[in-house]
Tab-separated table of N, CA, C and O in Angstrom:
chain	number	residue	atom	x	y	z
A	19	MET	N	45.587	-42.538	26.232
A	19	MET	CA	44.730	-41.735	26.909
A	19	MET	C	45.161	-40.289	26.029
A	19	MET	O	46.366	-39.875	25.508
A	20	ASP	N	43.776	-39.855	25.849
A	20	ASP	CA	43.926	-38.401	25.113
A	20	ASP	C	44.373	-37.491	26.139
A	20	ASP	O	44.179	-37.412	27.310
A	21	MET	N	45.331	-36.524	25.268
A	21	MET	CA	45.893	-35.189	25.985
A	21	MET	C	45.327	-34.351	26.602
A	21	MET	O	45.798	-33.533	27.540
A	22	SER	N	44.224	-34.054	25.737
A	22	SER	CA	43.193	-32.745	26.430
A	22	SER	C	42.412	-33.840	27.880
A	22	SER	O	42.236	-32.949	28.507
A	23	LEU	N	42.840	-35.120	28.068
A	23	LEU	CA	41.856	-35.380	29.233
A	23	LEU	C	42.923	-35.629	30.199
A	23	LEU	O	42.818	-35.065	31.178
A	24	VAL	N	43.972	-35.599	29.919
A	24	VAL	CA	45.234	-35.494	30.811
A	24	VAL	C	44.730	-34.249	31.413
A	24	VAL	O	45.071	-33.924	32.379
A	25	ALA	N	45.209	-33.464	30.723
A	25	ALA	CA	45.106	-31.667	30.700
A	25	ALA	C	43.877	-31.368	31.724
A	25	ALA	O	44.074	-30.543	32.463
A	26	ALA	N	42.549	-31.874	31.120
A	26	ALA	CA	41.598	-31.424	32.078
A	26	ALA	C	41.595	-32.188	33.484
A	26	ALA	O	41.615	-31.479	34.576
A	27	VAL	N	42.259	-33.628	33.777
A	27	VAL	CA	42.382	-33.888	34.820
A	27	VAL	C	43.567	-33.465	36.276
A	27	VAL	O	43.256	-32.709	36.866
A	28	MET	N	44.717	-32.730	35.507
A	28	MET	CA	45.593	-31.594	35.930
A	28	MET	C	45.059	-30.514	35.920
A	28	MET	O	45.340	-30.209	37.495
A	29	ALA	N	44.259	-29.757	35.432
A	29	ALA	CA	43.514	-28.790	35.586
A	29	ALA	C	42.808	-28.749	37.167
A	29	ALA	O	42.529	-27.685	38.269
A	30	GLN	N	41.927	-29.993	37.064
A	30	GLN	CA	41.247	-30.144	38.255
A	30	GLN	C	42.099	-30.377	39.381
A	30	GLN	O	41.491	-29.584	40.414
A	31	GLN	N	42.806	-31.155	39.325
A	31	GLN	CA	44.020	-30.899	40.727
A	31	GLN	C	44.615	-30.109	40.937
A	31	GLN	O	44.624	-29.662	42.119
A	32	ALA	N	44.879	-29.154	39.636
A	32	ALA	CA	45.452	-27.839	40.708
A	32	ALA	C	44.093	-26.916	40.920
A	32	ALA	O	44.745	-26.327	41.886
A	33	GLY	N	43.423	-26.999	40.637
A	33	GLY	CA	41.942	-25.766	41.250
A	33	GLY	C	41.422	-26.595	42.341
A	33	GLY	O	41.127	-25.928	43.374
A	34	ALA	N	41.559	-27.895	42.817
A	34	ALA	CA	41.313	-28.195	43.998
A	34	ALA	C	42.012	-27.813	45.109
A	34	ALA	O	42.395	-27.291	45.991
A	35	THR	N	43.788	-27.792	44.604
A	35	THR	CA	45.048	-27.378	45.897
A	35	THR	C	44.474	-26.227	45.983
A	35	THR	O	44.901	-25.427	46.771
A	36	GLN	N	44.085	-25.427	44.701
A	36	GLN	CA	44.309	-23.909	45.298
A	36	GLN	C	43.151	-23.776	45.893
A	36	GLN	O	43.018	-22.449	47.008
A	37	GLN	N	41.549	-24.201	46.170
A	37	GLN	CA	40.691	-24.236	46.969
A	37	GLN	C	41.086	-24.407	47.898
A	37	GLN	O	40.492	-23.584	49.172
A	38	GLN	N	42.025	-25.687	48.555
A	38	GLN	CA	42.112	-26.054	49.811
A	38	GLN	C	42.719	-25.065	50.290
A	38	GLN	O	43.014	-24.608	51.576
A	39	VAL	N	44.216	-23.833	49.798
A	39	VAL	CA	45.072	-23.073	49.746
A	39	VAL	C	44.171	-22.004	50.588
A	39	VAL	O	44.266	-21.396	51.741
A	40	ALA	N	42.865	-21.779	49.479
A	40	ALA	CA	42.430	-20.184	49.877
A	40	ALA	C	41.499	-20.738	50.986
A	40	ALA	O	41.598	-19.541	52.302
A	41	THR	N	41.126	-21.875	51.230
A	41	THR	CA	39.940	-22.252	52.417
A	41	THR	C	41.096	-21.908	54.033
A	41	THR	O	40.595	-21.564	54.750
A	42	SER	N	42.168	-22.506	53.570
A	42	SER	CA	43.120	-22.507	54.853
A	42	SER	C	43.533	-20.790	55.050
A	42	SER	O	43.306	-20.812	56.241
A	43	VAL	N	43.688	-20.109	53.919
A	43	VAL	CA	44.010	-18.728	54.561
A	43	VAL	C	42.836	-17.827	55.020
A	43	VAL	O	42.847	-17.358	55.805
A	44	LEU	N	41.717	-18.268	54.580
A	44	LEU	CA	40.168	-17.935	55.012
A	44	LEU	C	40.229	-18.093	56.539
A	44	LEU	O	39.438	-17.284	57.161
A	45	LYS	N	40.519	-19.256	56.802
A	45	LYS	CA	40.227	-19.776	58.045
A	45	LYS	C	41.303	-19.066	59.054
A	45	LYS	O	40.741	-18.384	59.874
A	46	GLN	N	42.205	-18.714	58.646
A	46	GLN	CA	43.555	-17.935	59.298
A	46	GLN	C	42.882	-16.307	59.416
A	46	GLN	O	43.446	-15.887	60.322
A	47	ASN	N	42.648	-15.899	58.649
A	47	ASN	CA	41.939	-14.831	58.196
A	47	ASN	C	40.794	-14.493	59.897
A	47	ASN	O	40.694	-13.393	60.603
A	48	LEU	N	39.759	-15.256	59.576
A	48	LEU	CA	38.572	-15.250	60.544
A	48	LEU	C	39.109	-15.656	61.890
A	48	LEU	O	38.603	-14.917	62.618
A	49	ASN	N	39.660	-16.189	61.984
A	49	ASN	CA	40.639	-16.929	63.087
A	49	ASN	C	41.149	-15.334	63.952
A	49	ASN	O	41.006	-14.920	65.087
A	50	ALA	N	42.037	-14.878	63.002
A	50	ALA	CA	42.722	-13.199	63.582
A	50	ALA	C	41.574	-11.917	63.892
A	50	ALA	O	41.509	-11.663	64.840
A	51	GLN	N	40.452	-12.307	63.165
A	51	GLN	CA	39.606	-11.263	63.167
A	51	GLN	C	38.883	-11.726	64.547
A	51	GLN	O	37.985	-10.803	65.337
A	52	LYS	N	38.594	-12.885	64.511
A	52	LYS	CA	37.845	-13.338	65.717
A	52	LYS	C	38.955	-13.231	67.176
A	52	LYS	O	38.061	-11.995	68.191
A	53	ALA	N	40.379	-13.135	66.830
A	53	ALA	CA	40.707	-12.710	68.254
A	53	ALA	C	41.166	-11.038	68.230
A	53	ALA	O	41.015	-10.553	69.828
A	54	ALA	N	41.165	-10.593	67.648
A	54	ALA	CA	40.590	-8.933	67.571
A	54	ALA	C	39.438	-8.874	68.473
A	54	ALA	O	39.469	-7.832	69.087
A	55	VAL	N	38.864	-9.307	67.467
A	55	VAL	CA	36.955	-8.931	68.325
A	55	VAL	C	37.275	-8.808	69.902
A	55	VAL	O	36.721	-8.014	70.886
A	56	LEU	N	37.638	-9.985	70.063
A	56	LEU	CA	37.656	-10.914	71.877
A	56	LEU	C	38.505	-9.769	72.503
A	56	LEU	O	38.571	-9.837	73.627
A	57	THR	N	39.580	-9.451	72.086
A	57	THR	CA	40.638	-8.611	72.340
A	57	THR	C	39.835	-7.409	73.063
A	57	THR	O	40.238	-6.491	73.676
A	58	LEU	N	39.487	-6.556	71.691
A	58	LEU	CA	38.202	-5.350	71.851
A	58	LEU	C	36.994	-5.461	73.055
A	58	LEU	O	37.098	-4.294	73.706
A	59	LEU	N	36.483	-6.266	72.698
A	59	LEU	CA	35.483	-6.654	73.491
A	59	LEU	C	35.983	-6.961	75.033
A	59	LEU	O	34.929	-6.283	76.005
A	60	GLY	N	36.907	-7.742	75.411
A	60	GLY	CA	37.420	-7.900	76.789
A	60	GLY	C	37.965	-6.144	77.625
A	60	GLY	O	37.532	-6.566	78.261
A	61	GLY	N	38.975	-5.854	76.842
A	61	GLY	CA	39.082	-4.320	77.151
A	61	GLY	C	37.653	-3.573	77.189
A	61	GLY	O	37.742	-3.196	78.590
A	62	ALA	N	36.356	-3.543	76.646
A	62	ALA	CA	35.618	-2.800	76.941
A	62	ALA	C	34.717	-3.367	78.111
A	62	ALA	O	34.484	-2.758	78.712
A	63	GLN	N	34.927	-4.744	78.130
A	63	GLN	CA	33.956	-5.351	79.648
A	63	GLN	C	34.749	-4.803	80.576
A	63	GLN	O	34.136	-4.084	82.065
A	64	GLN	N	35.998	-4.489	80.811
A	64	GLN	CA	37.128	-4.277	81.477
A	64	GLN	C	36.670	-3.096	82.172
A	64	GLN	O	36.894	-2.280	83.359
A	65	THR	N	36.952	-1.905	81.306
A	65	THR	CA	36.115	-0.572	81.484
A	65	THR	C	35.129	-0.555	81.880
A	65	THR	O	34.438	0.171	82.863
A	66	LEU	N	33.565	-1.356	81.428
A	66	LEU	CA	32.458	-1.326	81.962
A	66	LEU	C	32.623	-1.713	83.338
A	66	LEU	O	31.548	-1.109	84.027
A	67	SER	N	33.412	-2.170	83.804
A	67	SER	CA	33.744	-3.028	85.344
A	67	SER	C	33.508	-1.760	85.966
A	67	SER	O	33.140	-2.121	87.446
A	68	LEU	N	33.814	-0.643	86.032
A	68	LEU	CA	34.013	0.474	86.629
A	68	LEU	C	32.763	1.248	87.094
A	68	LEU	O	32.646	1.746	87.690
A	69	ALA	N	31.778	0.551	86.380
A	69	ALA	CA	30.583	1.743	86.335
A	69	ALA	C	29.712	1.182	87.955
A	69	ALA	O	29.046	2.128	88.036
A	70	ASN	N	30.014	0.273	88.523
A	70	ASN	CA	29.774	-0.151	89.564
A	70	ASN	C	30.413	0.830	90.768
A	70	ASN	O	30.377	0.293	91.874
A	71	ALA	N	31.350	1.329	90.394
A	71	ALA	CA	33.316	2.378	91.224
A	71	ALA	C	31.859	3.451	91.901
A	71	ALA	O	30.545	3.587	91.452
A	72	GLY	N	32.153	3.753	93.224
A	72	GLY	CA	31.270	4.614	93.826
A	72	GLY	C	31.708	6.077	92.340
A	72	GLY	O	32.377	6.376	91.596
A	73	PRO	N	30.761	7.182	93.018
A	73	PRO	CA	30.294	8.399	92.494
A	73	PRO	C	31.458	9.410	92.756
A	73	PRO	O	32.134	9.328	93.132
A	74	GLY	N	32.029	9.648	91.111
A	74	GLY	CA	33.207	11.075	91.220
A	74	GLY	C	34.565	9.951	90.939
A	74	GLY	O	35.381	10.842	90.663
A	75	VAL	N	34.131	8.597	91.024
A	75	VAL	CA	35.973	7.606	90.481
A	75	VAL	C	36.090	8.395	89.032
A	75	VAL	O	34.897	7.209	88.349
A	76	GLY	N	37.075	8.488	88.828
A	76	GLY	CA	37.508	8.580	87.520
A	76	GLY	C	36.620	9.740	86.531
A	76	GLY	O	37.015	9.727	85.537
A	77	GLY	N	35.918	10.189	87.335
A	77	GLY	CA	35.810	11.575	86.742
A	77	GLY	C	36.044	12.848	86.095
A	77	GLY	O	35.995	13.150	84.930
A	78	ASN	N	37.183	12.959	86.874
A	78	ASN	CA	38.242	14.143	86.552
A	78	ASN	C	39.429	13.886	86.399
A	78	ASN	O	39.886	13.357	87.596
A	79	LEU	N	40.338	14.163	85.620
A	79	LEU	CA	41.532	13.520	85.482
A	79	LEU	C	42.446	14.876	85.180
A	79	LEU	O	41.986	15.634	84.198
A	80	ASN	N	43.509	15.380	86.159
A	80	ASN	CA	44.285	16.217	85.672
A	80	ASN	C	45.364	15.895	85.200
A	80	ASN	O	46.542	15.408	85.538
A	81	ILE	N	45.205	16.094	83.667
A	81	ILE	CA	46.054	16.042	82.800
A	81	ILE	C	47.554	17.095	83.054
A	81	ILE	O	48.193	16.454	81.682
A	82	ALA	N	47.290	17.961	83.416
A	82	ALA	CA	48.265	19.233	83.662
A	82	ALA	C	49.479	19.222	84.061
A	82	ALA	O	50.593	19.446	83.695
A	83	ALA	N	49.549	18.298	85.347
A	83	ALA	CA	50.433	18.046	85.743
A	83	ALA	C	51.667	17.022	85.690
A	83	ALA	O	51.123	16.417	84.664
């Protein structure tokens, strides 16, 4: 077998391994971003649920005390 052919096959295998690692890291990053967005949206939905509270609830907050 020609050595250049062997080198080409080894390079292809290395490239395939790098692609698998990159895909795995990308998936983990996307899952982390999804979790962050869901956390932020969940917090916003909790604060928006106070919109149905009576008038004046949470309107004035005395932070000097």
